[in-house]
């Protein structure tokens, strides 16, 4: 089946505008993760969901960032009043299940990312 | 807190050379360890994984062994090819994923 898809692939916006980034996970995957990746850095965790429930949002940098997954499938990451420092690659990943118990195994499948540029 | 430290790059090797990319971790609990690869213009792909101490992950000629005593998960390949040129990320997972900063590898003919 299809992999994780993200849209748009590229987004250029002006400072102060709101943006919504979409992620469509692999069908049947319980868990969905959002990351931000600056140039030359590894992905930085933002938040994740199991089904429709947001499990951890500790990585969201401030209250301008929010995410939802209302039906447990497609997720939207929204950034309000964008700032130039928000410019980055935003990556989504999904997995069959999230970690649990003493051994965590949750192979994540990544989407192609959305390159956000805030002017 | 949980974290991953990996060898900084960039690394440039000649074809058929031996590759080692170091990765050490700090974690509470019992993490799983991963190596992801990002080829030019593509997204991250899982390269190999190990879910418990002494496990060896392997794929495409790459290997890494989960060493709890040294908290390491070094990536190795005996003979690199030009097609291995990519950025390699070490990662650990307990409840969420923590990625290293990535190591860029360029293999020249």
Coordinates of C-alpha atoms in Angstrom, one line a residue, chain A residues 35 37 40-43 45 48 56 58 91 99 102-108 110, chain B residues 30 32 34 36 38 42-44 46 49 51 89 93-97 99-101:
Chain A
X35 CA 8.9 16.1 13.9
X37 CA 14.1 19.0 11.3
X40 CA 22.0 19.8 9.3
X41 CA 20.1 18.4 12.3
X42 CA 18.2 15.3 13.2
X43 CA 14.5 15.2 13.5
X45 CA 10.1 15.4 18.3
X48 CA 2.4 12.1 18.8
X56 CA 2.6 13.7 24.3
X58 CA 6.0 18.1 25.2
X91 CA 8.2 15.4 9.0
X99 CA 6.0 2.0 22.7
X102 CA 9.9 -2.6 29.2
X103 CA 10.8 -3.1 25.5
X104 CA 9.8 -0.5 23.0
X105 CA 9.7 -1.4 19.4
X106 CA 7.9 0.9 17.2
X107 CA 9.4 1.2 13.7
X108 CA 8.4 4.4 12.2
X110 CA 8.4 8.6 7.5
Chain B
X30 CA 15.0 -0.2 28.0
X32 CA 15.2 0.2 21.2
X34 CA 17.8 2.3 15.3
X36 CA 17.9 5.6 9.8
X38 CA 18.3 9.6 4.3
X42 CA 14.4 11.3 -0.1
X43 CA 12.8 10.9 3.3
X44 CA 14.2 8.9 6.2
X46 CA 14.8 2.6 8.6
X49 CA 17.3 -1.9 14.5
X51 CA 15.5 -4.0 20.5
X89 CA 20.9 9.0 11.9
X93 CA 13.0 4.9 21.4
X94 CA 11.6 4.5 24.8
X95 CA 8.3 6.4 24.7
X96 CA 9.2 8.7 21.9
X97 CA 12.0 8.9 19.4
X99 CA 17.5 11.3 16.9
X100 CA 21.1 12.1 16.6
X101 CA 22.2 15.1 14.5

